[in-house]
Tab-separated table of C-alpha atoms in Angstrom:
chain	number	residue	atom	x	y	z
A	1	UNK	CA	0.000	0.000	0.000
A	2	UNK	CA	2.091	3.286	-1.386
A	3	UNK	CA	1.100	6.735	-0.140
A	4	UNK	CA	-0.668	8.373	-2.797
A	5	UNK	CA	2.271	10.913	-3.343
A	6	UNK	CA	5.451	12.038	-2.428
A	7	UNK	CA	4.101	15.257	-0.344
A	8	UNK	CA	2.624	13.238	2.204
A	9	UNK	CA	6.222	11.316	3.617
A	10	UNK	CA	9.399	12.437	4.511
A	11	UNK	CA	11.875	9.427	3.618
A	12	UNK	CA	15.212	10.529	4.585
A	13	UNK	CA	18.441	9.642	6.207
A	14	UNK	CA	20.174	5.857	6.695
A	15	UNK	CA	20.400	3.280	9.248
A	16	UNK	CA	18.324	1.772	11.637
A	17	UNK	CA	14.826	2.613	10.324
A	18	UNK	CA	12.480	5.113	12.582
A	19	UNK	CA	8.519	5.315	11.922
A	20	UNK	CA	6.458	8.862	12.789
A	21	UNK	CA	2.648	9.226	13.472
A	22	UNK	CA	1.149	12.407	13.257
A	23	UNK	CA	-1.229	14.034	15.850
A	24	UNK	CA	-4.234	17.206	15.159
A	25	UNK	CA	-4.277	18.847	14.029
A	26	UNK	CA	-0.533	18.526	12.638
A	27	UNK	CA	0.577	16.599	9.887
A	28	UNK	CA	3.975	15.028	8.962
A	29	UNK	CA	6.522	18.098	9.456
A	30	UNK	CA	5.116	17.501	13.167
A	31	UNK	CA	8.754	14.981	13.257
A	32	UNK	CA	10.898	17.895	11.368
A	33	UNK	CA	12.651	18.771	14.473
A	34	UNK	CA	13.012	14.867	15.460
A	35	UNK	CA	14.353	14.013	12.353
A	36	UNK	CA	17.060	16.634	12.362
A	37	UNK	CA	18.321	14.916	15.701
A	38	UNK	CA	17.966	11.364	14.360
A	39	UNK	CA	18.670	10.985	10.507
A	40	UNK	CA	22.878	11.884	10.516
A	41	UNK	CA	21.656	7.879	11.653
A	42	UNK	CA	18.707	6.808	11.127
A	43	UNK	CA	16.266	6.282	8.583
A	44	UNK	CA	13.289	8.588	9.111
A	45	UNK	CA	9.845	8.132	7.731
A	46	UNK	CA	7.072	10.178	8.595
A	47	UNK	CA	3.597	9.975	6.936
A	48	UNK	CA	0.555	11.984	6.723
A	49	UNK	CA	-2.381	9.956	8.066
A	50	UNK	CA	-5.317	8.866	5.840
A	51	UNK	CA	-6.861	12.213	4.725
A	52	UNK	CA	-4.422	14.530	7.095
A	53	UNK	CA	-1.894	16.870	5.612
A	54	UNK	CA	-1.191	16.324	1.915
A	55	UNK	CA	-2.492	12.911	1.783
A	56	UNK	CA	-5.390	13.574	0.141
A	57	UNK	CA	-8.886	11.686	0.610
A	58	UNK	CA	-8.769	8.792	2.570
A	59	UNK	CA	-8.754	5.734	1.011
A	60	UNK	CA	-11.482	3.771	0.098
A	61	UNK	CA	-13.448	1.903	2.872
A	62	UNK	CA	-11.405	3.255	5.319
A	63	UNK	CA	-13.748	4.253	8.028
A	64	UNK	CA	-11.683	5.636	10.751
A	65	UNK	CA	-12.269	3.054	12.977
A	66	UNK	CA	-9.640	0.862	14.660
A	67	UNK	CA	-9.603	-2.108	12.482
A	68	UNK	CA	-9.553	0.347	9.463
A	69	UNK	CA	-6.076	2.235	11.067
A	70	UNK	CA	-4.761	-0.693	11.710
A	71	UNK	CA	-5.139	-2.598	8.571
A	72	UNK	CA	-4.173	0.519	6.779
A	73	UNK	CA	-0.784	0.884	8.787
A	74	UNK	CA	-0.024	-3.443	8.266
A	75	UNK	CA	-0.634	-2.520	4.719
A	76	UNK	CA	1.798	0.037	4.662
A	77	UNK	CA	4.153	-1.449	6.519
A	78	UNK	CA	4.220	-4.647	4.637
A	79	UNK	CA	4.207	-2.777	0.926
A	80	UNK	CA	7.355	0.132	2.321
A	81	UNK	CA	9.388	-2.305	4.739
A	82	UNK	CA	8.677	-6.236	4.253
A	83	UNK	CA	10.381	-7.729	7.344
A	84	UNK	CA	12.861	-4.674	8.486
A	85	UNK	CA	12.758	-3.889	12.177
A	86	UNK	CA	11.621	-0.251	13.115
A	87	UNK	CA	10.633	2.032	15.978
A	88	UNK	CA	7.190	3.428	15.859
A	89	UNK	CA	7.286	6.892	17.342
A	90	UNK	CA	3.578	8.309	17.501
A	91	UNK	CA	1.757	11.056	19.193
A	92	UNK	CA	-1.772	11.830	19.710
A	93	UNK	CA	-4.372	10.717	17.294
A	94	UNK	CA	-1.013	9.017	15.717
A	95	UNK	CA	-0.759	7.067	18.778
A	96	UNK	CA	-4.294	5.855	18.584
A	97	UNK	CA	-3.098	3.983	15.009
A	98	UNK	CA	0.330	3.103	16.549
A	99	UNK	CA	-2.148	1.185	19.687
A	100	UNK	CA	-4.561	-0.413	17.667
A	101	UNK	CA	-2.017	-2.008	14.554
A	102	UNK	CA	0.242	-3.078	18.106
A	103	UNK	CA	-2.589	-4.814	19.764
A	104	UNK	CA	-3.777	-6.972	16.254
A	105	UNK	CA	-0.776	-7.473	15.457
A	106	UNK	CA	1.039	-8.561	17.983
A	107	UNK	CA	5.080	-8.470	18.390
A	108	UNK	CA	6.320	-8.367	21.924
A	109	UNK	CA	10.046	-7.199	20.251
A	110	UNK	CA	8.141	-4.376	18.243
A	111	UNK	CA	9.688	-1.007	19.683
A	112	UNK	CA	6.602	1.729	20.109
A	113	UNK	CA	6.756	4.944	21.842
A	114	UNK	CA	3.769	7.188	22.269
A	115	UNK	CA	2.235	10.255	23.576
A	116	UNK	CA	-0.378	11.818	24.676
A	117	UNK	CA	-3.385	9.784	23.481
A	118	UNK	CA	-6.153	8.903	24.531
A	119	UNK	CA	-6.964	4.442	24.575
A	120	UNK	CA	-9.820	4.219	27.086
A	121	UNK	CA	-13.272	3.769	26.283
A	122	UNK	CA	-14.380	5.897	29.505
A	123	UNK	CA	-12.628	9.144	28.513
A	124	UNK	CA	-14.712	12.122	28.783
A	125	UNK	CA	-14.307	14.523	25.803
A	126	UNK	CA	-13.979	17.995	26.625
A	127	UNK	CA	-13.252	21.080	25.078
A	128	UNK	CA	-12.556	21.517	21.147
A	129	UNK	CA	-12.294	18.144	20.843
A	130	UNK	CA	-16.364	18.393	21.666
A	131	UNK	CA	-16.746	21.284	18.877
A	132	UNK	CA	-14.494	18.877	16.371
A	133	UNK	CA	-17.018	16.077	17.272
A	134	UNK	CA	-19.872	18.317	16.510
A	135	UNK	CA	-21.863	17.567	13.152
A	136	UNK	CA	-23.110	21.322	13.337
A	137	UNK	CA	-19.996	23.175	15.173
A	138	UNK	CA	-17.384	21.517	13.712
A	139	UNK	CA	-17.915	22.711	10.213
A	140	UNK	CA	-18.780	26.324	11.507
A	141	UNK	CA	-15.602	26.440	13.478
A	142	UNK	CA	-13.000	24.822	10.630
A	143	UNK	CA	-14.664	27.373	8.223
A	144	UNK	CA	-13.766	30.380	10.228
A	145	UNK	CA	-10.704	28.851	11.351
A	146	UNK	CA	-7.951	31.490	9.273
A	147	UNK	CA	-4.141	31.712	9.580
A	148	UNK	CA	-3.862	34.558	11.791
A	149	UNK	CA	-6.855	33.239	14.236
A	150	UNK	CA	-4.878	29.972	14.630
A	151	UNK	CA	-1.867	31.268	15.224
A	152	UNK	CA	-2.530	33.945	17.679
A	153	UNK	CA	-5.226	31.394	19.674
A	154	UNK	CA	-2.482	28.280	19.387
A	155	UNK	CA	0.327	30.549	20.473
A	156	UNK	CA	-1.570	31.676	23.262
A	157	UNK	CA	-2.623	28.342	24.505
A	158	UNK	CA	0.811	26.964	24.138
A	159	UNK	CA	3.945	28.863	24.190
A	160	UNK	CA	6.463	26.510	24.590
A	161	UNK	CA	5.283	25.765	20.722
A	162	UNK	CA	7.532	28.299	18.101
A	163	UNK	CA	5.575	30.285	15.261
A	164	UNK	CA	7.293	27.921	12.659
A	165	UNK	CA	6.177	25.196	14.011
A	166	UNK	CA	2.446	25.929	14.428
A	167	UNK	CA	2.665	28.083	10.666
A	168	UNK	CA	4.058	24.719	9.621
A	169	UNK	CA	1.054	23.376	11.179
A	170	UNK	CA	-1.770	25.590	10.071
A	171	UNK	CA	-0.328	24.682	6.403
A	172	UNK	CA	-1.210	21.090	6.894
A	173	UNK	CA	-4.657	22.135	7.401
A	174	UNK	CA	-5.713	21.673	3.736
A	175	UNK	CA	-9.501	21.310	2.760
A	176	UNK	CA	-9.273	17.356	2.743
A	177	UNK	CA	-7.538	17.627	6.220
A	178	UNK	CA	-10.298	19.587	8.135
A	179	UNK	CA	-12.889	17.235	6.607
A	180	UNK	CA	-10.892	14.305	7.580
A	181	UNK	CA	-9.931	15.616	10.821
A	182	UNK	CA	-14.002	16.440	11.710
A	183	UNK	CA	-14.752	12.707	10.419
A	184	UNK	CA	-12.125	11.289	12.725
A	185	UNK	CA	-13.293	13.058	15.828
A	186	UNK	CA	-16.683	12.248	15.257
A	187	UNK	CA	-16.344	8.554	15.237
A	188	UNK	CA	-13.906	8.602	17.816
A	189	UNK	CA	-16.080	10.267	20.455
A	190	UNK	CA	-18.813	8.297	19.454
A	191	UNK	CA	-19.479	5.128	22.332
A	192	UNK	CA	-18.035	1.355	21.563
A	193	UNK	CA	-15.590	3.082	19.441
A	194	UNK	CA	-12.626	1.214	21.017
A	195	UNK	CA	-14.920	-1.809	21.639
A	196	UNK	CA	-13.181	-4.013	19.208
A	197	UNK	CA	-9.835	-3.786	20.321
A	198	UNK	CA	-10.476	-2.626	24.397
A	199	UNK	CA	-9.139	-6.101	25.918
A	200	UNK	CA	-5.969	-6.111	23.227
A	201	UNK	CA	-5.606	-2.311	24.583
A	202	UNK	CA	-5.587	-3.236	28.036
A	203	UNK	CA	-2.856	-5.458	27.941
A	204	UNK	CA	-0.804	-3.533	25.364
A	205	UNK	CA	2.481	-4.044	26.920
A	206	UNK	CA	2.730	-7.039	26.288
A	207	UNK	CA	2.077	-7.230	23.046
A	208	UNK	CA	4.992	-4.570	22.120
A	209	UNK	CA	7.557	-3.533	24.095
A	210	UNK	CA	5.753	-0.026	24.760
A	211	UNK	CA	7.576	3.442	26.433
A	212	UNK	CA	5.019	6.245	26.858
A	213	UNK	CA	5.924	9.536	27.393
A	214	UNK	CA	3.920	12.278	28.692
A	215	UNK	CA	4.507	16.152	29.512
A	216	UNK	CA	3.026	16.908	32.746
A	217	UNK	CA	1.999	20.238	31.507
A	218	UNK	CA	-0.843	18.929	29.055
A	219	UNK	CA	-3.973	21.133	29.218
A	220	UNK	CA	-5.785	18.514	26.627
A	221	UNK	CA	-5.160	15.497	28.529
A	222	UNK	CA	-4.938	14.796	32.267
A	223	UNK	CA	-1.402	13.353	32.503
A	224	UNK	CA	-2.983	10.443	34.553
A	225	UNK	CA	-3.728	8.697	31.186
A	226	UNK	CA	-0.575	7.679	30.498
A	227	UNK	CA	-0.711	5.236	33.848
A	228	UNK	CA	-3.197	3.329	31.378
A	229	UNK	CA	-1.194	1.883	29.016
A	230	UNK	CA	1.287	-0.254	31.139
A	231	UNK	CA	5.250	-0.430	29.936
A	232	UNK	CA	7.473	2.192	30.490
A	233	UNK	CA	6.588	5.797	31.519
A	234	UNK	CA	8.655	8.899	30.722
A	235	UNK	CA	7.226	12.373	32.721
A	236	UNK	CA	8.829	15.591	31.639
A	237	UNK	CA	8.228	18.315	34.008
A	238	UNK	CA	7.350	21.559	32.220
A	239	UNK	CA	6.390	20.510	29.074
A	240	UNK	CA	2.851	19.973	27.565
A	241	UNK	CA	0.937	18.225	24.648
A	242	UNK	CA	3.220	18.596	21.879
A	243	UNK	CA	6.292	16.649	22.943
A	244	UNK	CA	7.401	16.276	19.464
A	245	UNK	CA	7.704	20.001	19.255
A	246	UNK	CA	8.596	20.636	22.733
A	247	UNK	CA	10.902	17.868	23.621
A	248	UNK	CA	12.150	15.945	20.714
A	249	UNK	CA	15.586	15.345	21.781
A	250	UNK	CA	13.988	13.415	24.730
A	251	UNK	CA	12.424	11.000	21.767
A	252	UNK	CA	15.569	11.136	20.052
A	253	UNK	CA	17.113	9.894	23.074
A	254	UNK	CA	14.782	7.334	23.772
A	255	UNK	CA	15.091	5.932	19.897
A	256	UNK	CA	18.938	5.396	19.980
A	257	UNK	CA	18.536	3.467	24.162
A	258	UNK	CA	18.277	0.251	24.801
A	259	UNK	CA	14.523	0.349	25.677
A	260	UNK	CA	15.370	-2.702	28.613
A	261	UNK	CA	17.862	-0.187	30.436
A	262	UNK	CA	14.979	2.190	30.770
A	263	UNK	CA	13.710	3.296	34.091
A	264	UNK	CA	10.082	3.720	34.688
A	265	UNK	CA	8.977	6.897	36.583
C-alpha cells in the first residue's frame, strides 16, 4: 500500500529505520525537528495519516475506525518495509493507530513509543475536541478557522510551541484535512468506538515492548492517562501536549537506548 504521493512522507536519512505518526491537528513536518536529531543515523519516515496533511482523501473503505487504522498501517508497513525492524514513534491521534495495529498485530520485540493519546473507552471529551465532534460546530468552526486566528489562539494556549512550528502546522490544514480531521473526531467520540480492540488495549504491553511519554503540563489530557497503558513511563516536568515540538531530543534519546535499560517513573 504506497502513499498516494510524495508530499505526504518524509523518507530521509540511513540506518536503523524510525517510523512517525502524526497528531491534530498537525501533519507530517510535526517529526521535522526529530528528524534533524535522528537521521545523521537513522532512517526517518514520517507519513501523513489517511486524509491529514497532503495525503489527500482517505482511502477507500477506510472508516476511521480501529480495524480500518490498523489494517491501513499493516498494509503500509508490509508494501514500504517487508520484514525490516523499526521504531514506531507516535503522538496523539497518531498514537491511537500506533495502539490499535500493536494490539492486532502482535510483536512483543516491536519497539513503540507514544504520547499523549487517549486508549480508554471511559474518557470524557472535553473542550474543542467536543466542537471537532460536533456535526453542526465543527464545520462552523473549521470554516472560520484562518491563519492569523490559529496562530494567535495556538500561540496563546501553548507557548512553549515556536511560530514555525504551528505556521508549519496551520499549512497542513488543507480542505481534505479539516474534513478528515471532523470525520475522525466524530467517530472517535462516538461510544463502543474502542470496543473491538479494548481487551488487546488493556494489555498492550505485552504485546509490544511499549515506552510512553507524557509532559506533565498537558492542558488537553490529564497526565494520569498515560498510567493506562502499562510499559514504560517517561514524565517531563514543564512541558505539555506537543512533545514532538517541545521535547524531541527526549524521543531522540529514547530511539537510539536500549529500551530494557529504561527506568520507569
Amino acid at each position: 500500500m504506497t502513499l498516494k504521493n510524495s508530499e505526504s512522507v518524509i523518507d530521509t536519512g540511513s540506518g536503523p529505520i524510525v517510523v512517525m505518526l502524526h497528531g491534530v491537528p498537525d501533519h507530517k513536518d510535526e517529526w521535522r525537528d526529530l528528524i534533524g536529531l535522528l537521521s545523521p543515523d537513522h532512517r526517518c519516515i514520517a507519513l501523513d495519516l489517511p486524509g491529514m496533511g497532503h495525503f489527500g482523501p482517505v482511502p477507500d473503505g477506510y472508516d476511521y475506525s480501529t480495524r480500518a487504522q490498523a489494517d491501513w498501517f499493516e498494509g503500509w508497513r508490509k508494501d514500504a518495509l517487508g520484514d525490516q525492524q523499526f521504531t514506531l514513534v507516535s503522538h496523539d491521534i497518531g498514537a491511537i493507530m500506533a495502539a490499535c495495529w500493536a494490539a492486532l498485530y502482535p510483536n512483543p520485540a516491536q519497539r513503540v513509543i507514544e504520547s499523549h493519546t487517549v486508549l480508554s473507552a471511559d474518557h470524557e471529551w472535553v473542550g474543542i475536541t467536543k466542537i471537532w465532534a460536533s456535526p453542526v460546530l465543527g464545520p462552523l468552526f473549521m470554516a472560520t478557522l484562518i491563519g492569523p486566528a490559529f496562530r494567535f489562539a495556538f500561540g496563546k494556549d501553548f507557548p512553549s510551541v515556536r511560530d514555525d512550528q504551528i505556521r508549519s502546522m496551520y499549512a497542513g490544514l488543507t480542505r481534505s484535512a479539516r474534513r478528515s480531521l471532523l470525520a475522525f473526531y466524530r467517530k472517535l467520540t462516538k461510544p463502543g468506538f474502542f470496543d473491538g480492540v479494548s481487551d488487546d488495549l488493556v494489555r498492550l504491553s505485552e504485546r509490544c515492548d511499549l515506552t510512553t511519554v507524557w509532559g506533565q503540563d498537558d492542558i488537553l489530557i490529564d497526565p494520569t492517562e498515560a498510567d493506562r497503558f502499562g510499559g514504560r513511563v517517561i514524565r517531563l516536568e514543564g512541558c505539555g501536549h506537543w512533545v514532538p515540538l517541545e521535547r524531541p531530543e527526549v524521543l531522540a534519546d529514547l530511539v537510539r537506548q536500549d529500551p530494557a535499560r529504561l527506568v520507569a517513573e
